[in-house]
Short mmCIF file of C-alpha atoms and ligand atoms in Angstrom, two decimals:
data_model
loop_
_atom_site.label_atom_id
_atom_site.label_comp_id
_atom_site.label_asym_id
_atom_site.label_seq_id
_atom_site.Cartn_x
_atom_site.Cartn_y
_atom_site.Cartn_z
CA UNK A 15 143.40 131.90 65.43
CA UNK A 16 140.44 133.81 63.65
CA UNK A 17 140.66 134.66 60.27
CA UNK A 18 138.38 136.37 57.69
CA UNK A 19 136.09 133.25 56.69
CA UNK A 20 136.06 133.09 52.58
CA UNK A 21 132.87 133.82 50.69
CA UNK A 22 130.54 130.86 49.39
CA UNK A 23 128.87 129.79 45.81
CA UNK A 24 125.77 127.50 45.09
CA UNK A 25 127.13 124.28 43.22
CA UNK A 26 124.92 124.01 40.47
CA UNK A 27 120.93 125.71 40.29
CA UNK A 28 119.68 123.14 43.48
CA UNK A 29 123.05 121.65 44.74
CA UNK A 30 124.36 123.26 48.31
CA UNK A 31 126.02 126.53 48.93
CA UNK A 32 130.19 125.81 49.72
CA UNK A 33 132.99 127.76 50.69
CA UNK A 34 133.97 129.42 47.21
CA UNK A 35 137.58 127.30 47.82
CA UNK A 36 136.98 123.43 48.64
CA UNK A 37 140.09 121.15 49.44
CA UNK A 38 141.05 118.75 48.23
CA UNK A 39 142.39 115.42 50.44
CA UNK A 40 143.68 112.86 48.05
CA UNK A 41 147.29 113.66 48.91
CA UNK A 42 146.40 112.95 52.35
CA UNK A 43 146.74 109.37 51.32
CA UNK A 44 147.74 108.45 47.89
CA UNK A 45 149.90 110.24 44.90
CA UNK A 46 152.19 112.38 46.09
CA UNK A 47 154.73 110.85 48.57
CA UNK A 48 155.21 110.41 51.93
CA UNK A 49 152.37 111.97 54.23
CA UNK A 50 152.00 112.81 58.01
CA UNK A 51 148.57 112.42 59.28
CA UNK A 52 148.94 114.54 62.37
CA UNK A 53 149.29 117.54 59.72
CA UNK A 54 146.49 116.31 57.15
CA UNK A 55 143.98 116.30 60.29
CA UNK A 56 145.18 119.91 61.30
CA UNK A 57 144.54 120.94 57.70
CA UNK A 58 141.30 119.75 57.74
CA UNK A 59 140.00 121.73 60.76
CA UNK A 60 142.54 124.49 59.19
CA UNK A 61 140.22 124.77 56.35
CA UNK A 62 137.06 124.01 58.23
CA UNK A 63 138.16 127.10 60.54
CA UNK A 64 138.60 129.35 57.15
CA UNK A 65 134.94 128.62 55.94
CA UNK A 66 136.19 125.76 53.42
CA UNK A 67 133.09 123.26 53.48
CA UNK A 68 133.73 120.90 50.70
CA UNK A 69 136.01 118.21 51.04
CA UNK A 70 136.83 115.99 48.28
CA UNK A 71 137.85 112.36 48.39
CA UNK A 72 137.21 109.16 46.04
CA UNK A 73 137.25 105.24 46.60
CA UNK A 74 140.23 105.06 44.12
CA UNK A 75 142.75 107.56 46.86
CA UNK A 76 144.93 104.81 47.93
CA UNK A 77 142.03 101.89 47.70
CA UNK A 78 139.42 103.72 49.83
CA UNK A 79 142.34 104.50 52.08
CA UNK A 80 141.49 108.70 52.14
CA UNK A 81 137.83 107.80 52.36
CA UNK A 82 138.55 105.48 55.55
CA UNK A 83 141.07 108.53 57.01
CA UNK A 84 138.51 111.41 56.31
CA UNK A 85 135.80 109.35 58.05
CA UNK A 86 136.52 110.84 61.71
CA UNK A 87 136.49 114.27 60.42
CA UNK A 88 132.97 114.06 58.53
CA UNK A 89 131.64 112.99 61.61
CA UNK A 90 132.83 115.18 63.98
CA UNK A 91 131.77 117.69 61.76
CA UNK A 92 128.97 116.23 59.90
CA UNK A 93 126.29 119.41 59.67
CA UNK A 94 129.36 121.71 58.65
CA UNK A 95 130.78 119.64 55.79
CA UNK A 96 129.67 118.42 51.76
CA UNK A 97 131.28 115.41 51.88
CA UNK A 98 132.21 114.44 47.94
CA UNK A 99 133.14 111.15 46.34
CA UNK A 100 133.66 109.63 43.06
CA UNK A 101 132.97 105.99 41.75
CA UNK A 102 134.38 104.41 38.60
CA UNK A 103 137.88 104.47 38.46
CA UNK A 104 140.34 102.03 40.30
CA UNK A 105 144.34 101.54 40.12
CA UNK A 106 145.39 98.25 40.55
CA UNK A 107 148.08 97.75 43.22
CA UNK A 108 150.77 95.64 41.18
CA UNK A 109 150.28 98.00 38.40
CA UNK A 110 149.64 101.75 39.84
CA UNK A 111 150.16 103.15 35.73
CA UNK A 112 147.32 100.83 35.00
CA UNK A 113 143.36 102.21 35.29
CA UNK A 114 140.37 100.30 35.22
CA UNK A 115 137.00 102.05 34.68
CA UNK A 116 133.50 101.06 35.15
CA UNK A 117 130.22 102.74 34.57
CA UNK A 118 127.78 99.99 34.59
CA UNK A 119 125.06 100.19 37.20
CA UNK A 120 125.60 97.23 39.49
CA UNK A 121 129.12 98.35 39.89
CA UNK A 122 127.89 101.89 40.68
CA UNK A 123 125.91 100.29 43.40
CA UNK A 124 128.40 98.60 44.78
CA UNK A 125 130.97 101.05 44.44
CA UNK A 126 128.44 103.78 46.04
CA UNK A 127 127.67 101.10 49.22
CA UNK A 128 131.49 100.89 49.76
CA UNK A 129 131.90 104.35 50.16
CA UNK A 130 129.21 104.95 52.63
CA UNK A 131 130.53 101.88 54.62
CA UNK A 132 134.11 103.55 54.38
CA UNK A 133 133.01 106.89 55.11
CA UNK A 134 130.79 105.63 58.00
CA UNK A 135 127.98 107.94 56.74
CA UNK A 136 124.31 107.35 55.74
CA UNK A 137 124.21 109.81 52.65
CA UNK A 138 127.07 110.80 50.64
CA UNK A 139 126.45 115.03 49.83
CA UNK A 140 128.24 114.80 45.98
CA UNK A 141 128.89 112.28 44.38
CA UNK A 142 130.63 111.98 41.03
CA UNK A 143 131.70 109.99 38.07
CA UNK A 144 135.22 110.08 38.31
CA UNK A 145 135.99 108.54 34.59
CA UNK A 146 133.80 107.94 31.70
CA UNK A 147 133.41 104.14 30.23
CA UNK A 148 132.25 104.80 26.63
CA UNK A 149 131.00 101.61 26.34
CA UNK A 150 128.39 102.34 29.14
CA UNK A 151 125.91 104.56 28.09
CA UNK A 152 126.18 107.79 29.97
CA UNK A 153 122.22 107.68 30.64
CA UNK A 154 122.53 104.19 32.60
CA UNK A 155 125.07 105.76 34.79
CA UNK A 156 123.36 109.11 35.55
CA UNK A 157 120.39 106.69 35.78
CA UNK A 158 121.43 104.61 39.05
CA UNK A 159 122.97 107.68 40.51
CA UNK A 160 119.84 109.08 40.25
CA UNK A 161 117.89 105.95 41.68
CA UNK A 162 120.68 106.50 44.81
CA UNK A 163 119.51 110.17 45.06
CA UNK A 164 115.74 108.76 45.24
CA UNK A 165 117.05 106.20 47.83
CA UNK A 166 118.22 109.04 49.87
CA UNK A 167 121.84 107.46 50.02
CA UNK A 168 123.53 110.43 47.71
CA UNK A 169 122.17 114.30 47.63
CA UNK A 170 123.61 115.50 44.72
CA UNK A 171 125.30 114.13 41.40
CA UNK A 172 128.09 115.10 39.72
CA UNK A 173 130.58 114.31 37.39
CA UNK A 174 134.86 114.48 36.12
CA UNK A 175 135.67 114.63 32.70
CA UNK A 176 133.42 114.73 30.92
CA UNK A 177 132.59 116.04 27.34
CA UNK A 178 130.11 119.04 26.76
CA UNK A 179 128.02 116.72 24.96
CA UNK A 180 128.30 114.27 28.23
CA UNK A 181 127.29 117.04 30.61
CA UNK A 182 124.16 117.95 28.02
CA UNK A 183 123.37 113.53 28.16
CA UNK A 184 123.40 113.06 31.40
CA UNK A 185 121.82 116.32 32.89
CA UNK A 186 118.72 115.26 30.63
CA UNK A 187 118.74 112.18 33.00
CA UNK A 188 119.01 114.11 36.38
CA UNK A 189 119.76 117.59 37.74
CA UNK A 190 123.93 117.78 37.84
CA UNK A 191 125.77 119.95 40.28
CA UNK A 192 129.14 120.15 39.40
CA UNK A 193 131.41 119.10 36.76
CA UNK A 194 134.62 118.47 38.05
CA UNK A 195 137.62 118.51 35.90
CA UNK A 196 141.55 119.69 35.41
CA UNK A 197 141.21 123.76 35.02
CA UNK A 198 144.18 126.00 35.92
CA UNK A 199 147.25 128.14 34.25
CA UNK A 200 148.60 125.41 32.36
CA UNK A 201 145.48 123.04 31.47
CA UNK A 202 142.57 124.69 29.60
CA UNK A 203 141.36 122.41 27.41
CA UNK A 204 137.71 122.27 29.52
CA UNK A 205 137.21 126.23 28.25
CA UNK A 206 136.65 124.88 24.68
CA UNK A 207 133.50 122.03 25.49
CA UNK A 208 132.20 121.21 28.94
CA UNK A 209 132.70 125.32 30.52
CA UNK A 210 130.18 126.52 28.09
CA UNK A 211 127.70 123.78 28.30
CA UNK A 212 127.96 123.88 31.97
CA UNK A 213 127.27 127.79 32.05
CA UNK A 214 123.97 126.91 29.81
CA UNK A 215 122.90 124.14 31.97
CA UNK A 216 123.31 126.13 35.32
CA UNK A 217 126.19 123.54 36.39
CA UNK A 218 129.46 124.36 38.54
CA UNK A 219 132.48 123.83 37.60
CA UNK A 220 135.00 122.46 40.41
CA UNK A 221 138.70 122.81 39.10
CA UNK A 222 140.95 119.93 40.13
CA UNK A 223 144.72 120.08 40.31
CA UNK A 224 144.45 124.63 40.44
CA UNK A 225 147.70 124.69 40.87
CA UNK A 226 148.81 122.20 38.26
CA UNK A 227 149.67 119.76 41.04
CA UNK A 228 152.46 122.01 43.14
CA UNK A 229 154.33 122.49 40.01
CA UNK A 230 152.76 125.84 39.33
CA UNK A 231 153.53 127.15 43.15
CA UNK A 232 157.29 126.88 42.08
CA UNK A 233 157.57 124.23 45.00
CA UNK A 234 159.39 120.93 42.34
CA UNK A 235 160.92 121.62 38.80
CA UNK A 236 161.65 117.61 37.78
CA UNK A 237 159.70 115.04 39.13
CA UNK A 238 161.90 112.77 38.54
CA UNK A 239 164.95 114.76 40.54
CA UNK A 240 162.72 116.53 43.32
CA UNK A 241 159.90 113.71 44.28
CA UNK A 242 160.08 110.47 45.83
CA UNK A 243 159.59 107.17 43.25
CA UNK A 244 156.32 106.26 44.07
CA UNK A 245 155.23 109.97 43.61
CA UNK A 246 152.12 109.77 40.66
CA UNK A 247 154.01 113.08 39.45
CA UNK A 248 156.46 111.29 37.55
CA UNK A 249 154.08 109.75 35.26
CA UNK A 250 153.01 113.01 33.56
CA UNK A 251 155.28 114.26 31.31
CA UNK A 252 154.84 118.03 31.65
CA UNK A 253 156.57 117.37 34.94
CA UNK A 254 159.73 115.33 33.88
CA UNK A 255 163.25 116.13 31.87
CA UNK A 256 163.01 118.61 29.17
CA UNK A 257 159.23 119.68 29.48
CA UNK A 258 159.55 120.02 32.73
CA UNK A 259 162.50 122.47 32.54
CA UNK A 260 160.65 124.28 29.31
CA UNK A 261 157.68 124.83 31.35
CA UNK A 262 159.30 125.98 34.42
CA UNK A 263 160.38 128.81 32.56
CA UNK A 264 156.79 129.36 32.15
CA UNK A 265 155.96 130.48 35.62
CA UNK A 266 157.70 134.10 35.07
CA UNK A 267 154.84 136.22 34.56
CA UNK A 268 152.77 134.17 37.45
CA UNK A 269 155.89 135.59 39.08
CA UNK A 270 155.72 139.36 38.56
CA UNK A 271 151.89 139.35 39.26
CA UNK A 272 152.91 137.89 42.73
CA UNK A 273 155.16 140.26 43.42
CA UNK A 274 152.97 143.20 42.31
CA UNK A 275 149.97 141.68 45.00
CA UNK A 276 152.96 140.48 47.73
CA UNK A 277 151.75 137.10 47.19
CA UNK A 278 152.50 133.53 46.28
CA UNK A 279 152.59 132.23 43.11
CA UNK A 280 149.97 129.79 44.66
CA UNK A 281 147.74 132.36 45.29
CA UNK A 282 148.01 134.27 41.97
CA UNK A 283 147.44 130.80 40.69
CA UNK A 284 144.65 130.02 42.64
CA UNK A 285 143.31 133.90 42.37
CA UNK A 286 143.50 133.08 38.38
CA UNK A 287 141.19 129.97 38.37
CA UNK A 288 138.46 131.49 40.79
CA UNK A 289 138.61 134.69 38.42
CA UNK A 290 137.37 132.46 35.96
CA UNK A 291 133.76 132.30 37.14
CA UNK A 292 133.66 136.27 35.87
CA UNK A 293 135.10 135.64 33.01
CA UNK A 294 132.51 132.78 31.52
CA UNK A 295 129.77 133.44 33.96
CA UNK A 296 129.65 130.26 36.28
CA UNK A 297 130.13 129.62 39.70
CA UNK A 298 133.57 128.07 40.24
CA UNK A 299 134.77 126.21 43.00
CA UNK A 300 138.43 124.95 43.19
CA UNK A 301 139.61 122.38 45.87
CA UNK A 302 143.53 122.52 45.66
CA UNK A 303 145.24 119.91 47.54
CA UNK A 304 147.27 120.54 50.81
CA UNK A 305 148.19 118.48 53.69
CA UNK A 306 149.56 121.57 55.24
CA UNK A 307 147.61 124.42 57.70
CA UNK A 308 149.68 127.07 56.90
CA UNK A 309 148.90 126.15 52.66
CA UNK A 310 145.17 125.48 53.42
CA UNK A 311 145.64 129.50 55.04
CA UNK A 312 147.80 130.67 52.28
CA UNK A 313 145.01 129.41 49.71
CA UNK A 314 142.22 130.48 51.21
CA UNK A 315 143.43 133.74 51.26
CA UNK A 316 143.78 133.97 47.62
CA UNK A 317 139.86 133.89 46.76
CA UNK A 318 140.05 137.98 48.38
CA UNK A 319 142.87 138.71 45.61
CA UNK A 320 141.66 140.26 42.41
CA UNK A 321 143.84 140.39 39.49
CA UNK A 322 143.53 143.15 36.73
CA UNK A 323 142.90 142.73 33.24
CA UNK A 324 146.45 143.67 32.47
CA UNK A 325 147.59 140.93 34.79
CA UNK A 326 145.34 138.76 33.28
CA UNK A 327 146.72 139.54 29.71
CA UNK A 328 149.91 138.31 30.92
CA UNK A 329 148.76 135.54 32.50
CA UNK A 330 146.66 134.51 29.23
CA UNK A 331 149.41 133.00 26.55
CA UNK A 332 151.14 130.84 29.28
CA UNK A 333 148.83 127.45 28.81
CA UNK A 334 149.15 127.40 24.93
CA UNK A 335 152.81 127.26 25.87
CA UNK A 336 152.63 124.57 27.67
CA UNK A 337 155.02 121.32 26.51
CA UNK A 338 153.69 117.44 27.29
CA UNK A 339 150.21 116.22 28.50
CA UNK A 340 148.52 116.76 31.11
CA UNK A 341 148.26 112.43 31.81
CA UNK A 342 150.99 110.07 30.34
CA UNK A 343 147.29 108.50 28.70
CA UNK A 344 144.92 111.15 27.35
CA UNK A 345 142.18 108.49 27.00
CA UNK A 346 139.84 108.95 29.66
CA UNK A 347 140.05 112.49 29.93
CA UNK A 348 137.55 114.86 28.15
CA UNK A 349 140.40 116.10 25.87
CA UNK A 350 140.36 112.77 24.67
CA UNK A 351 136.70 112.29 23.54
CA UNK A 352 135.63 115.96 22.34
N1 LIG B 401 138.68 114.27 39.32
C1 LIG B 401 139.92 113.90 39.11
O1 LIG B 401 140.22 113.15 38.20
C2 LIG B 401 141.01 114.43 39.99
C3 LIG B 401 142.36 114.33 39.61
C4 LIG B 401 143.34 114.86 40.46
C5 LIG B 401 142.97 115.47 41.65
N2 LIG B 401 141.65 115.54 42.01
C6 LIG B 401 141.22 116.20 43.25
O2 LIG B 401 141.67 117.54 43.21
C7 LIG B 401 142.42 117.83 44.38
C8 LIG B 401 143.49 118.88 44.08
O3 LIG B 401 144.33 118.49 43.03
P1 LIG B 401 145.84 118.00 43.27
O4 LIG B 401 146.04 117.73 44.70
O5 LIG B 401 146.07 116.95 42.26
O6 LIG B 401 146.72 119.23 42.78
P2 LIG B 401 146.90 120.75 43.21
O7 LIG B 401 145.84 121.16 44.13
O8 LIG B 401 147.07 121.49 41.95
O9 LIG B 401 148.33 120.72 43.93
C9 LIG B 401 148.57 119.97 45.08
C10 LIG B 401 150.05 120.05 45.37
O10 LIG B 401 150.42 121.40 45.64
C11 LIG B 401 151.06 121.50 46.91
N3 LIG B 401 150.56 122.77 47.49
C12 LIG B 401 149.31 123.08 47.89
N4 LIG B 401 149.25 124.34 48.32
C13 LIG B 401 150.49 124.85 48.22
C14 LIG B 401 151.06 126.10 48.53
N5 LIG B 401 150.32 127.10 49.01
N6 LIG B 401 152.38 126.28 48.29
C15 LIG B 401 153.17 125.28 47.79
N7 LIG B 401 152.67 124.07 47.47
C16 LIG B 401 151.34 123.85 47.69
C17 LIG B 401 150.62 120.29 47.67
O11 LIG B 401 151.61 119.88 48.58
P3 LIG B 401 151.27 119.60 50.15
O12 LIG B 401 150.12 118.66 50.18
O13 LIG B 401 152.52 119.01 50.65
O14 LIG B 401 150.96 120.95 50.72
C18 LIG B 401 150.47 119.24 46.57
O15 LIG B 401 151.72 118.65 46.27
C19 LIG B 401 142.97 116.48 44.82
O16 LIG B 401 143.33 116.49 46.19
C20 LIG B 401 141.80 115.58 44.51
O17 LIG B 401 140.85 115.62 45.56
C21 LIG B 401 140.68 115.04 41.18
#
């Protein structure tokens, strides 16, 4: 099948050029319920097919799980691929509500030598902070993942929730690529701290969870009634019992914009995030999560779909709206520290 191939952006001043759409893989293994691997690996070469180059994974998907699944792929396909990982977080097994974070530069080290081993690669392309301990100083942890760049065993650095003031520490240390954090319809909070000092600082911004985790495609309404127990979805509470029926309510004008472009709400929602590199001037690379090739198709076709300013206008009041948080525990998200 040949498609049109989607355009590319340069993460960051000197970080590589990527498919203006990444993907993202963690549901291939971990968070969202029951998965089928045949499909996951026919998304990958899906997106790979479309001109999607960045693929992003972390040691905490399902205990180094996605990193260990994704392995065969970034090999068979190692000069066409930015392979990105993250360090710092980690969910313990008896206890999957439960988070542990770590910052400090001998776990970095450790954390970073896992991942290669998992990943069966020599060099990781990005890698990121994935959570910020505040009782590690940000400039110790930018500091070893520079040292790791030096060592030639990472490329490029970057880093997930972080505060503008973070981004502004840690980019003193070392050049950063890419901030990567929660940015779509419903979550906004980034456009307030990290967005402008990222534009300043010549850093990208890589939106996580574009399309507000499936809710905002219209594909669940309650967590609790449409996914399976284990599902991470029913720990937020936008997604569950009354917010989650308030909110669903919400998706109306994503609606009529679809209808005016013949599209999904996924793409309108996707086609909303990417429109924000015009709108504060920085390059913007989102990596929505599929495990299916016809999704992986149906996003990537949403970076050639321009909406208007009127459709915009709609668009605009609908995350203010927005009832519950975006995590059950705001505390290691930027929200939490600006
Ligand atoms: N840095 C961080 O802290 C952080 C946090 C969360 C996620 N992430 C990264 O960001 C990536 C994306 O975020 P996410 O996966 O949480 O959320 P997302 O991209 O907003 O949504 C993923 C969900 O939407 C569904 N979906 C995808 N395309 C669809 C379409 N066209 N129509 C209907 N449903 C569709 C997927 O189901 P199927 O898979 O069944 O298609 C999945 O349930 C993750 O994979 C992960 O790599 C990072």
């Amino acid at each position: 099948m040949t498609d049109h191939r989607i355009p590319t952006a340069r993460l960051g001043d000197g970080g590589p050029e990527v498919g203006v759409q990444g993907l993202g893989c963690m549901g291939m293994s971990f968070a969202y319920g029951p998965t089928d691997t045949d499909a996951s690996r026919a998304t990958l070469e899906r997106a790979l097919e479309l001109g999607v180059t960045l693929y992003d994974t972390a040691d905490a998907y399902g205990a180094g799980e996605n990193e260990r699944f994704l392995a065969p792929f970034f090999k068979a396909h190692r000069d066409e691929v930015v392979v990105a990982t993250k360090f710092a977080l980690s969910i313990p097994p008896d206890d999957p509500t439960r988070r542990i974070v770590r910052n400090d530069a001998p776990y970095v080290r450790e954390a970073v030598e896992a991942s290669l081993r998992r990943l069966d690669l020599d060099v990781i392309d990005l890698l990121y902070m994935h959570r910020r301990d505040v009782n590690v100083p940000i400039e110790e942890t930018v500091g070893v993942m520079a040292e790791l760049v030096r060592e030639g065993k990472v490329k490029h650095l970057g880093l997930s929730e972080v505060t503008g003031d973070e981004l502004r520490a840690a980019q003193a240390v070392h050049p950063i690529a890419a901030v990567q954090s929660e940015w779509s319809l419903f979550s906004r909070d980034i456009e307030a701290g990290v967005v402008p000092a990222a534009r300043a600082l010549g850093v990208a911004l890589v939106p996580y969870s574009p399309l507000g985790r499936g809710f905002l495609t219209g594909s669940f309404a309650d967590a609790e009634q449409d996914l399976t127990d284990d599902d991470f979805r029913r720990q937020q509470p936008r997604y569950t019992g009354d917010n989650a029926a308030a909110n669903a309510a919400l998706l109306a004008p994503v609606r009529t914009v679809a209808e005016a472009h013949g599209a999904t709400l996924a793409q309108i929602a996707l086609a909303w995030v990417q429109q924000r590199a015009r709108v504060h001037g920085l390059p913007v690379v989102p990596i929505p999560g599929t495990r299916k090739p016809a999704r992986v198709a149906e996003n990537a076709a949403a970076t050639g779909i321009v909406l208007t300013q009127d459709e915009l206008s709609l668009l605009e009041p609908i995350a203010q709206k927005v009832a519950g948080d975006r995590y059950a525990d705001m505390t290691f998200t930027s929200a939490g520290r600006e």
